[in-house]
PDB file of C-alpha atoms in Angstrom:
ATOM      1  CA  UNK A 107      98.291  88.304  81.605  1.00 82.00           C
ATOM      2  CA  UNK A 108     101.233  85.770  83.824  1.00 89.00           C
ATOM      3  CA  UNK A 109     100.467  88.461  86.562  1.00 91.00           C
ATOM      4  CA  UNK A 110      96.757  88.472  86.486  1.00 92.00           C
ATOM      5  CA  UNK A 111      96.562  84.347  86.550  1.00 93.00           C
ATOM      6  CA  UNK A 112      99.083  83.660  89.493  1.00 94.00           C
ATOM      7  CA  UNK A 113      97.034  87.010  91.692  1.00 94.00           C
ATOM      8  CA  UNK A 114      93.937  85.257  91.003  1.00 94.00           C
ATOM      9  CA  UNK A 115      95.339  81.821  92.166  1.00 95.00           C
ATOM     10  CA  UNK A 116      96.454  83.267  95.316  1.00 95.00           C
ATOM     11  CA  UNK A 117      93.250  85.427  96.018  1.00 95.00           C
ATOM     12  CA  UNK A 118      91.045  82.169  95.325  1.00 95.00           C
ATOM     13  CA  UNK A 119      93.162  79.970  97.329  1.00 95.00           C
ATOM     14  CA  UNK A 120      93.242  82.588 100.114  1.00 95.00           C
ATOM     15  CA  UNK A 121      89.487  83.991 100.103  1.00 95.00           C
ATOM     16  CA  UNK A 122      88.530  80.487 100.194  1.00 95.00           C
ATOM     17  CA  UNK A 123      90.720  79.154 103.502  1.00 95.00           C
ATOM     18  CA  UNK A 124      88.949  82.290 104.901  1.00 94.00           C
ATOM     19  CA  UNK A 125      85.469  81.063 104.141  1.00 95.00           C
ATOM     20  CA  UNK A 126      86.904  77.495 105.784  1.00 94.00           C
ATOM     21  CA  UNK A 127      87.691  79.673 108.731  1.00 93.00           C
ATOM     22  CA  UNK A 128      83.850  80.703 108.954  1.00 93.00           C
ATOM     23  CA  UNK A 129      82.730  77.433 108.302  1.00 94.00           C
ATOM     24  CA  UNK A 130      84.750  76.038 110.816  1.00 93.00           C
ATOM     25  CA  UNK A 131      83.367  78.806 113.507  1.00 92.00           C
ATOM     26  CA  UNK A 132      79.600  77.791 113.072  1.00 92.00           C
ATOM     27  CA  UNK A 133      80.144  74.146 112.923  1.00 92.00           C
ATOM     28  CA  UNK A 134      82.987  73.242 115.356  1.00 90.00           C
ATOM     29  CA  UNK A 135      81.764  72.077 118.916  1.00 90.00           C
ATOM     30  CA  UNK A 136      83.438  73.991 121.492  1.00 89.00           C
ATOM     31  CA  UNK A 137      85.941  76.948 122.076  1.00 90.00           C
ATOM     32  CA  UNK A 138      89.654  75.308 121.324  1.00 90.00           C
ATOM     33  CA  UNK A 139      88.204  73.286 118.084  1.00 91.00           C
ATOM     34  CA  UNK A 140      86.474  76.529 116.475  1.00 91.00           C
ATOM     35  CA  UNK A 141      90.036  78.557 117.286  1.00 91.00           C
ATOM     36  CA  UNK A 142      91.792  75.244 115.984  1.00 91.00           C
ATOM     37  CA  UNK A 143      89.652  75.891 113.022  1.00 90.00           C
ATOM     38  CA  UNK A 144      89.568  79.394 112.703  1.00 91.00           C
ATOM     39  CA  UNK A 145      93.456  80.706 114.203  1.00 91.00           C
ATOM     40  CA  UNK A 146      95.375  78.814 111.396  1.00 91.00           C
ATOM     41  CA  UNK A 147      92.789  78.788 108.264  1.00 92.00           C
ATOM     42  CA  UNK A 148      92.466  82.024 109.144  1.00 91.00           C
ATOM     43  CA  UNK A 149      96.265  83.318 109.101  1.00 92.00           C
ATOM     44  CA  UNK A 150      97.065  81.077 106.125  1.00 93.00           C
ATOM     45  CA  UNK A 151      94.680  83.175 104.158  1.00 94.00           C
ATOM     46  CA  UNK A 152      95.247  86.413 105.150  1.00 93.00           C
ATOM     47  CA  UNK A 153      99.126  86.047 104.135  1.00 94.00           C
ATOM     48  CA  UNK A 154      97.940  84.381 100.699  1.00 95.00           C
ATOM     49  CA  UNK A 155      96.185  87.285  99.750  1.00 95.00           C
ATOM     50  CA  UNK A 156      99.131  89.802 100.843  1.00 94.00           C
ATOM     51  CA  UNK A 157     100.718  87.575  98.849  1.00 94.00           C
ATOM     52  CA  UNK A 158      98.703  87.905  95.411  1.00 94.00           C
ATOM     53  CA  UNK A 159      98.780  91.735  96.541  1.00 94.00           C
ATOM     54  CA  UNK A 160     102.292  91.757  96.095  1.00 94.00           C
ATOM     55  CA  UNK A 161     102.372  90.128  93.208  1.00 94.00           C
ATOM     56  CA  UNK A 162      99.836  92.423  91.644  1.00 94.00           C
ATOM     57  CA  UNK A 163     101.554  95.829  92.876  1.00 93.00           C
ATOM     58  CA  UNK A 164     105.198  95.050  91.719  1.00 91.00           C
ATOM     59  CA  UNK A 165     106.719  98.208  93.199  1.00 92.00           C
ATOM     60  CA  UNK A 166     109.798  98.058  96.117  1.00 94.00           C
ATOM     61  CA  UNK A 167     107.159  99.973  98.785  1.00 93.00           C
ATOM     62  CA  UNK A 168     104.276  98.052  98.352  1.00 93.00           C
ATOM     63  CA  UNK A 169     106.030  94.492  98.174  1.00 94.00           C
ATOM     64  CA  UNK A 170     107.711  95.585 101.739  1.00 95.00           C
ATOM     65  CA  UNK A 171     104.655  96.069 103.074  1.00 94.00           C
ATOM     66  CA  UNK A 172     103.053  93.440 101.899  1.00 94.00           C
ATOM     67  CA  UNK A 173     105.566  91.096 103.231  1.00 94.00           C
ATOM     68  CA  UNK A 174     105.548  93.087 106.400  1.00 94.00           C
ATOM     69  CA  UNK A 175     101.913  92.088 106.808  1.00 93.00           C
ATOM     70  CA  UNK A 176     102.287  88.593 106.193  1.00 94.00           C
ATOM     71  CA  UNK A 177     105.372  88.097 108.459  1.00 94.00           C
ATOM     72  CA  UNK A 178     103.168  90.285 111.064  1.00 93.00           C
ATOM     73  CA  UNK A 179     100.164  88.070 110.959  1.00 92.00           C
ATOM     74  CA  UNK A 180     102.381  84.532 111.092  1.00 92.00           C
ATOM     75  CA  UNK A 181     103.706  86.039 114.079  1.00 92.00           C
ATOM     76  CA  UNK A 182     101.392  87.126 115.782  1.00 93.00           C
ATOM     77  CA  UNK A 183      98.227  84.708 115.328  1.00 92.00           C
ATOM     78  CA  UNK A 184      99.667  81.917 117.260  1.00 92.00           C
ATOM     79  CA  UNK A 185     100.469  84.461 120.070  1.00 93.00           C
ATOM     80  CA  UNK A 186      96.733  85.656 119.978  1.00 92.00           C
ATOM     81  CA  UNK A 187      95.329  82.047 119.504  1.00 92.00           C
ATOM     82  CA  UNK A 188      97.435  81.039 122.497  1.00 92.00           C
ATOM     83  CA  UNK A 189      96.482  83.895 125.094  1.00 92.00           C
ATOM     84  CA  UNK A 190      92.664  83.312 123.816  1.00 91.00           C
ATOM     85  CA  UNK A 191      92.664  79.576 124.545  1.00 89.00           C
ATOM     86  CA  UNK A 192      94.524  80.239 127.993  1.00 88.00           C
ATOM     87  CA  UNK A 193      92.267  82.482 129.106  1.00 88.00           C
ATOM     88  CA  UNK A 194      89.258  80.380 127.976  1.00 86.00           C
ATOM     89  CA  UNK A 195      90.257  77.285 129.640  1.00 85.00           C
ATOM     90  CA  UNK A 196      90.903  79.332 132.619  1.00 82.00           C
ATOM     91  CA  UNK A 197      87.649  80.766 132.808  1.00 81.00           C
ATOM     92  CA  UNK A 198      86.264  77.884 132.589  1.00 77.00           C
ATOM     93  CA  UNK A 199      84.305  77.000 129.220  1.00 80.00           C
ATOM     94  CA  UNK A 200      83.046  73.176 128.731  1.00 82.00           C
ATOM     95  CA  UNK A 201      84.852  71.029 126.620  1.00 83.00           C
ATOM     96  CA  UNK A 202      83.261  68.889 124.082  1.00 84.00           C
ATOM     97  CA  UNK A 203      82.039  65.813 125.425  1.00 84.00           C
ATOM     98  CA  UNK A 204      83.982  64.097 123.007  1.00 83.00           C
ATOM     99  CA  UNK A 205      87.443  65.124 124.247  1.00 83.00           C
ATOM    100  CA  UNK A 206      89.788  62.054 124.738  1.00 84.00           C
ATOM    101  CA  UNK A 207      92.375  63.732 127.017  1.00 82.00           C
ATOM    102  CA  UNK A 208      92.948  67.059 128.932  1.00 80.00           C
ATOM    103  CA  UNK A 209      96.252  66.882 130.367  1.00 77.00           C
ATOM    104  CA  UNK A 210      95.903  70.478 132.072  1.00 76.00           C
ATOM    105  CA  UNK A 211      93.537  68.832 134.255  1.00 77.00           C
ATOM    106  CA  UNK A 212      95.355  66.241 135.262  1.00 77.00           C
ATOM    107  CA  UNK A 213      99.020  68.076 135.748  1.00 77.00           C
ATOM    108  CA  UNK A 214      98.696  71.428 136.013  1.00 75.00           C
ATOM    109  CA  UNK A 215      97.569  73.038 139.621  1.00 74.00           C
ATOM    110  CA  UNK A 216      95.207  75.878 138.466  1.00 70.00           C
ATOM    111  CA  UNK A 217      95.599  77.723 141.768  1.00 71.00           C
ATOM    112  CA  UNK A 218      99.873  77.887 141.969  1.00 71.00           C
ATOM    113  CA  UNK A 219      99.903  77.740 138.147  1.00 71.00           C
ATOM    114  CA  UNK A 220     102.451  74.763 138.596  1.00 73.00           C
ATOM    115  CA  UNK A 221     103.033  71.930 135.705  1.00 73.00           C
ATOM    116  CA  UNK A 222     103.631  68.812 137.441  1.00 74.00           C
ATOM    117  CA  UNK A 223     105.566  65.935 135.040  1.00 73.00           C
ATOM    118  CA  UNK A 224     103.491  63.293 136.584  1.00 70.00           C
ATOM    119  CA  UNK A 225      99.333  63.091 137.123  1.00 66.00           C
ATOM    120  CA  UNK A 226      99.381  65.350 140.342  1.00 61.00           C
ATOM    121  CA  UNK A 227      97.726  63.658 143.276  1.00 57.00           C
ATOM    122  CA  UNK A 228      94.310  64.728 144.376  1.00 54.00           C
ATOM    123  CA  UNK A 229      94.378  66.857 147.685  1.00 51.00           C
ATOM    124  CA  UNK A 230      90.624  66.320 148.286  1.00 47.00           C
TER     125      UNK A 230
ATOM    126  CA  UNK B 163      88.823  86.068  83.788  1.00 85.00           C
ATOM    127  CA  UNK B 164      90.532  88.161  86.283  1.00 90.00           C
ATOM    128  CA  UNK B 165      87.205  89.710  87.266  1.00 92.00           C
ATOM    129  CA  UNK B 166      85.623  86.285  87.892  1.00 94.00           C
ATOM    130  CA  UNK B 167      88.600  85.269  90.395  1.00 94.00           C
ATOM    131  CA  UNK B 168      87.633  88.900  92.211  1.00 95.00           C
ATOM    132  CA  UNK B 169      84.064  88.243  92.131  1.00 95.00           C
ATOM    133  CA  UNK B 170      84.642  85.126  93.591  1.00 95.00           C
ATOM    134  CA  UNK B 171      87.283  85.856  96.062  1.00 95.00           C
ATOM    135  CA  UNK B 172      84.616  88.785  97.162  1.00 95.00           C
ATOM    136  CA  UNK B 173      81.770  86.092  97.529  1.00 96.00           C
ATOM    137  CA  UNK B 174      83.850  83.888  99.682  1.00 95.00           C
ATOM    138  CA  UNK B 175      85.122  86.662 101.867  1.00 95.00           C
ATOM    139  CA  UNK B 176      81.424  87.899 102.565  1.00 96.00           C
ATOM    140  CA  UNK B 177      79.947  84.485 103.280  1.00 95.00           C
ATOM    141  CA  UNK B 178      82.819  83.852 105.617  1.00 94.00           C
ATOM    142  CA  UNK B 179      81.665  87.193 107.017  1.00 95.00           C
ATOM    143  CA  UNK B 180      78.231  86.141 107.888  1.00 95.00           C
ATOM    144  CA  UNK B 181      79.139  83.021 109.095  1.00 94.00           C
ATOM    145  CA  UNK B 182      81.504  85.021 111.817  1.00 94.00           C
ATOM    146  CA  UNK B 183      79.090  87.389 112.486  1.00 95.00           C
ATOM    147  CA  UNK B 184      76.525  84.766 113.262  1.00 94.00           C
ATOM    148  CA  UNK B 185      78.496  83.009 115.867  1.00 93.00           C
ATOM    149  CA  UNK B 186      79.334  86.220 117.091  1.00 93.00           C
ATOM    150  CA  UNK B 187      75.349  86.698 118.084  1.00 94.00           C
ATOM    151  CA  UNK B 188      74.933  83.636 119.053  1.00 91.00           C
ATOM    152  CA  UNK B 189      78.518  82.402 120.783  1.00 77.00           C
ATOM    153  CA  UNK B 190      77.309  81.017 123.944  1.00 84.00           C
ATOM    154  CA  UNK B 191      79.919  82.126 126.272  1.00 86.00           C
ATOM    155  CA  UNK B 192      82.471  85.459 125.915  1.00 87.00           C
ATOM    156  CA  UNK B 193      85.405  83.475 125.296  1.00 88.00           C
ATOM    157  CA  UNK B 194      83.363  82.240 122.037  1.00 90.00           C
ATOM    158  CA  UNK B 195      82.179  85.958 121.034  1.00 91.00           C
ATOM    159  CA  UNK B 196      86.161  86.882 121.111  1.00 90.00           C
ATOM    160  CA  UNK B 197      87.349  84.681 118.584  1.00 92.00           C
ATOM    161  CA  UNK B 198      84.861  86.004 116.118  1.00 93.00           C
ATOM    162  CA  UNK B 199      85.747  89.249 116.737  1.00 92.00           C
ATOM    163  CA  UNK B 200      88.917  87.902 115.717  1.00 92.00           C
ATOM    164  CA  UNK B 201      88.110  86.240 112.677  1.00 93.00           C
ATOM    165  CA  UNK B 202      85.442  89.163 111.564  1.00 94.00           C
ATOM    166  CA  UNK B 203      89.060  91.360 111.937  1.00 93.00           C
ATOM    167  CA  UNK B 204      90.925  89.076 109.698  1.00 93.00           C
ATOM    168  CA  UNK B 205      88.143  88.622 107.226  1.00 94.00           C
ATOM    169  CA  UNK B 206      88.227  92.257 106.961  1.00 95.00           C
ATOM    170  CA  UNK B 207      92.076  92.208 106.185  1.00 94.00           C
ATOM    171  CA  UNK B 208      91.178  90.483 103.591  1.00 94.00           C
ATOM    172  CA  UNK B 209      88.521  92.334 101.944  1.00 94.00           C
ATOM    173  CA  UNK B 210      90.478  95.154 101.897  1.00 95.00           C
ATOM    174  CA  UNK B 211      93.503  93.838 100.387  1.00 95.00           C
ATOM    175  CA  UNK B 212      90.992  92.350  97.559  1.00 95.00           C
ATOM    176  CA  UNK B 213      89.229  95.839  96.958  1.00 95.00           C
ATOM    177  CA  UNK B 214      92.533  97.548  96.647  1.00 95.00           C
ATOM    178  CA  UNK B 215      93.615  94.783  93.724  1.00 94.00           C
ATOM    179  CA  UNK B 216      89.876  95.348  92.409  1.00 94.00           C
ATOM    180  CA  UNK B 217      90.240  99.200  92.242  1.00 94.00           C
ATOM    181  CA  UNK B 218      93.999  99.848  91.645  1.00 93.00           C
ATOM    182  CA  UNK B 219      94.949 101.545  94.804  1.00 93.00           C
ATOM    183  CA  UNK B 220      97.596  99.830  96.757  1.00 91.00           C
ATOM    184  CA  UNK B 221      97.910 102.928  99.054  1.00 92.00           C
ATOM    185  CA  UNK B 222      95.222 100.343 101.560  1.00 93.00           C
ATOM    186  CA  UNK B 223      97.871  98.741 102.532  1.00 94.00           C
ATOM    187  CA  UNK B 224      98.618 100.642 105.436  1.00 94.00           C
ATOM    188  CA  UNK B 225      95.088  99.821 106.539  1.00 94.00           C
ATOM    189  CA  UNK B 226      96.108  96.904 106.490  1.00 94.00           C
ATOM    190  CA  UNK B 227      98.615  97.162 108.564  1.00 94.00           C
ATOM    191  CA  UNK B 228      96.916  99.047 111.259  1.00 94.00           C
ATOM    192  CA  UNK B 229      94.046  96.561 111.336  1.00 93.00           C
ATOM    193  CA  UNK B 230      96.376  93.939 111.625  1.00 92.00           C
ATOM    194  CA  UNK B 231      98.140  95.528 114.891  1.00 93.00           C
ATOM    195  CA  UNK B 232      94.793  96.713 116.646  1.00 93.00           C
ATOM    196  CA  UNK B 233      93.128  93.208 116.128  1.00 92.00           C
ATOM    197  CA  UNK B 234      96.483  91.505 117.912  1.00 93.00           C
ATOM    198  CA  UNK B 235      95.803  94.049 120.547  1.00 93.00           C
ATOM    199  CA  UNK B 236      92.514  93.867 120.927  1.00 91.00           C
ATOM    200  CA  UNK B 237      92.865  90.130 121.399  1.00 90.00           C
ATOM    201  CA  UNK B 238      95.813  90.452 124.193  1.00 92.00           C
ATOM    202  CA  UNK B 239      93.329  92.999 126.275  1.00 91.00           C
ATOM    203  CA  UNK B 240      90.312  90.878 126.181  1.00 88.00           C
ATOM    204  CA  UNK B 241      92.786  87.192 127.049  1.00 88.00           C
ATOM    205  CA  UNK B 242      93.866  89.912 130.016  1.00 88.00           C
ATOM    206  CA  UNK B 243      90.462  91.188 130.859  1.00 87.00           C
ATOM    207  CA  UNK B 244      88.990  87.598 131.090  1.00 83.00           C
ATOM    208  CA  UNK B 245      91.860  86.017 132.931  1.00 81.00           C
ATOM    209  CA  UNK B 246      91.817  89.320 135.637  1.00 79.00           C
ATOM    210  CA  UNK B 247      88.337  88.287 136.204  1.00 69.00           C
ATOM    211  CA  UNK B 248      85.725  90.393 133.979  1.00 58.00           C
ATOM    212  CA  UNK B 249      82.524  89.277 133.769  1.00 57.00           C
ATOM    213  CA  UNK B 250      82.411  85.857 132.668  1.00 54.00           C
ATOM    214  CA  UNK B 251      78.744  84.503 132.411  1.00 54.00           C
ATOM    215  CA  UNK B 252      76.799  87.150 129.400  1.00 53.00           C
ATOM    216  CA  UNK B 253      73.766  85.572 129.339  1.00 47.00           C
TER     217      UNK B 253
END
């Protein structure tokens, strides 16, 4: 009884976060804000669902695998999001018109891939 | 009570899957579609976990591990493809 209550709490919380990721990907205005919504909510939702799975099946082999899933998701989701956002920025996606600050545009040389500490001089 | 929680989780995950599929279909650029695919993979991970609790089959956790691994590899591969100058405008 207690197990079922804790499991259903984990499941509802995790699947609701997944739903928030879905809403975020459809509602947000450009690529970077979409990734901001999906990568965090998606990773946390998958981790919570795996925690609920580990609570519901209390055998050692299953729990170890579920915890491995949690660790793997939490380690790889930021890496995947960073790689995709970097590729998307360099491909030249259009940023949302309400963007306040774009530090990469000011300080990063897109040709030599070097980051300066202050606003670099334009050579044009 | 427990059945209600399971049904509600299935409903939430299905709605998220529908929304991510809509973004996959209408996404204006290729990186948008790749992000939608990533979300669909993580939603599928959640779906398999909830299914294996609902139908009492803990062996499906292996499928979840493999799916998480392949979705990460797919994201890194797509990013390499985009940065190395693949096809950038898909419309």
